[in-house]
Phi, psi and omega in degrees: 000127169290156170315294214259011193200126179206167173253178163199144153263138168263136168301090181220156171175162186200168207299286192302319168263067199303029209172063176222043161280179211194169187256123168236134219217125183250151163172109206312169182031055204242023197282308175327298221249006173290298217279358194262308199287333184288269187000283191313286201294330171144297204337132172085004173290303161302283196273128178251349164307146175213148149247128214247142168273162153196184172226159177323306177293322164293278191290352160295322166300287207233016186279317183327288160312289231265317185274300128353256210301355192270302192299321185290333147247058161111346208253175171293047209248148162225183183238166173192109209252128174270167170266140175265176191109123184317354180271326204257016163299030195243165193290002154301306173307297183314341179278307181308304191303312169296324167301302205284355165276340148239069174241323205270328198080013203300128161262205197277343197226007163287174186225152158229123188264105195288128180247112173164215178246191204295337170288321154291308193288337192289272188317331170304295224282323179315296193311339182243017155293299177282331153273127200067011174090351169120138188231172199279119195254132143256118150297109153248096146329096158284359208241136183288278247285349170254333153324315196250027214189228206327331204274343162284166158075347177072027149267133205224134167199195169207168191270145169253172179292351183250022212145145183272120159048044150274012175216139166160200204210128171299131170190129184253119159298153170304335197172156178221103204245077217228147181220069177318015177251002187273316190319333196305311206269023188272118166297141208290300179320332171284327181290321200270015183262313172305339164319294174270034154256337182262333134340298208292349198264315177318293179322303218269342186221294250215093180256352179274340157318309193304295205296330161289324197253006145288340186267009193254144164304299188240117152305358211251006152216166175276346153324304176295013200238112169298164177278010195243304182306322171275344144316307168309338205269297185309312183309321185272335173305305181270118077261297170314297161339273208320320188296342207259326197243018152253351163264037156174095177258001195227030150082035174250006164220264182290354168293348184292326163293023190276329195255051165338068206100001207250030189242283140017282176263000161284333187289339164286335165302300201304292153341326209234004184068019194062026185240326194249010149203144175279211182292317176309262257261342150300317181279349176308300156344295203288284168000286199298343187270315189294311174284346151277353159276336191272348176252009184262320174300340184069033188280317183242204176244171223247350162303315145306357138311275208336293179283003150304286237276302144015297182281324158265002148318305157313296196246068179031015206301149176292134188254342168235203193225159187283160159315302196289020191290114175308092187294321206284304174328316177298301166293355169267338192280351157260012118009295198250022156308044247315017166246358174298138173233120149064041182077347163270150167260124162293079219262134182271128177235182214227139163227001184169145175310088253112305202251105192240152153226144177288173198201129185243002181297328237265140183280169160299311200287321185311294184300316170283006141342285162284322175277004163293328175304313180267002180265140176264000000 
């Protein structure tokens, strides 16, 4: 890895399809040059159509440059602007996508290009997973949380009304496309909520990730983050990811621990309707319900809480829950959890910094247990 640039590959392949790894290429003021890297990889030898997804605020920045570096080598571009938020992940948005792809005439060997956070990307990659049966997906992330998290691994959906990211499909992109210059205009709640997707990866894979980012005073802007630190935090994030979703890529085991706070904390999302935390600031929750269920439990220790919490402490993410929070809702709403097995919820605990294992131990009475700990 360079000061200003690195690679990570994801490793995939399969009888029928021997070759379908992929790039994911971190490198600053490098947005100019995504239609040259399309070019380079194969993208446009039929089809020069591409669309690009975004929401108003993203393409007001960066649709321009983006729409630019495409037309310029050559490609076919239209656009097509989302409302942002984890509230609008719906099969409406998903239909606007499928119109403007056949309004643009997009075909079997067109691209959709995601320009966003983790919610553009989420919804893109279904659509172009699913249309014509699938067509060529590029990420580009603008959201850190979707650089080290969402914009890997090929997971694509949209929310149902009874659940988070209960209809999609695993569909891996053509390239994963990061430009650490975008983070600047990222609003600081959105930088510390991405905060505990870098956490979870130190807890679940990386403790020397974990041990850099203890040593830091603050977390909770990107003021505080040097540019030599936020490349290591992109390199090692997707570097864990790539490693974890080339030995599982479609979740039939060790991929689960990816979703480390997220069993928890989607049921808090879900609960609270997606307006009174976002996803980061949920899964921070859940990490912390989850390691006092894994010491109530004897998975770890209750000294490794301390420095999970510590650690999530830094970059100010909310440590607690209002009083008046429907706990029963929460334990049902994990019920319709995509980790349930045979009527169990499968829970990722933490046994050591590094080190997670799944648990089918955990009760209703556990968890609402802990999150009684945590209500103000």
């Amino acid at each position: 890895m360079s000061e200003n640039s690195a690679t990570v590959t994801v490793a995939l392949s399969s009888d029928n399809q021997p070759n379908r790894s992929y790039d994911i290429a971190i490198a600053a003021h490098s947005l100019k040059n995504l239609g040259a890297k399309l070019v380079e990889i194969g993208l446009g030898k039929k089809s020069k159509k591409i669309l690009i997804v975004s929401n108003p605020v993203i393409y007001k920045h960066y649709g321009e440059t983006v729409h630019n570096s495409l037309t310029n080598a050559s490609f076919d571009v239209a656009h097509l602007i989302l409302p942002a938020g984890e509230r609008f992940k719906t099969a409406n948005s998903l239909q606007k996508i499928y119109d403007a792809a056949l309004e643009h005439r997009l075909e079997r060997s067109s691209a959709i290009v995601a320009l966003g956070g983790g919610v553009i990307g989420d919804m893109s990659g279904y659509a172009a997973a699913t249309w014509l049966r699938g067509i060529d997906l590029v990420q580009v992330p603008t959201t850190l949380l979707a650089m080290v998290d969402s914009a890997i691994g090929g997971k694509t959906g949209i929310n149902h009304p009874q659940g988070k990211n209960l209809i999609g499909a695993f569909y891996q992109p053509r390239l994963v496309w990061i430009d650490p210059e975008v983070l600047k205009t990222l609003p600081a709640r959105e930088f510390r909520s991405a905060m505990a997707e870098v956490i979870k990866y130190g807890v679940i894979w990386d403790r020397e990730l974990f041990d850099l980012l203890a040593k830091c005073d603050r977390l909770d802007q990107l003021r505080y983050i040097s540019d030599e630190l936020l490349q290591t935090i992109l390199y090692r994030c997707a570097k864990a990811k790539a490693e974890v979703v080339s030995k599982d890529e479609k979740e039939g085991n060790l991929r689960a621990i990816l979703n480390y706070g997220h069993t928890v904390g989607h049921a808090i999302e879900s609960v609270t309707n997606y307006r009174l935390y976002n996803h980061g600031e949920a899964v921070g929750l859940g990490m912390l319900i989850a390691g006092a269920i894994a010491v109530d439990l004897g998975l770890w220790s209750a000294e490794d809480q301390a420095q999970q919490v510590a650690l999530i402490a830094k970059t100010r993410l909310p440590q607690t829950l209002p009083a008046d929070i429907d706990q029963e809702a929460i334990v049902e709403s994990l019920s319709t959890d995509k980790k349930v097995e045979a009527g169990k919820v499968r829970f990722i605990l933490p046994t050591a910094i590094g080190h997670v294992t799944l648990s089918d131990r955990v009760t209703g009475d556990l968890v609402k247990q802990n999150l009684r700990q945590i209500l103000t």
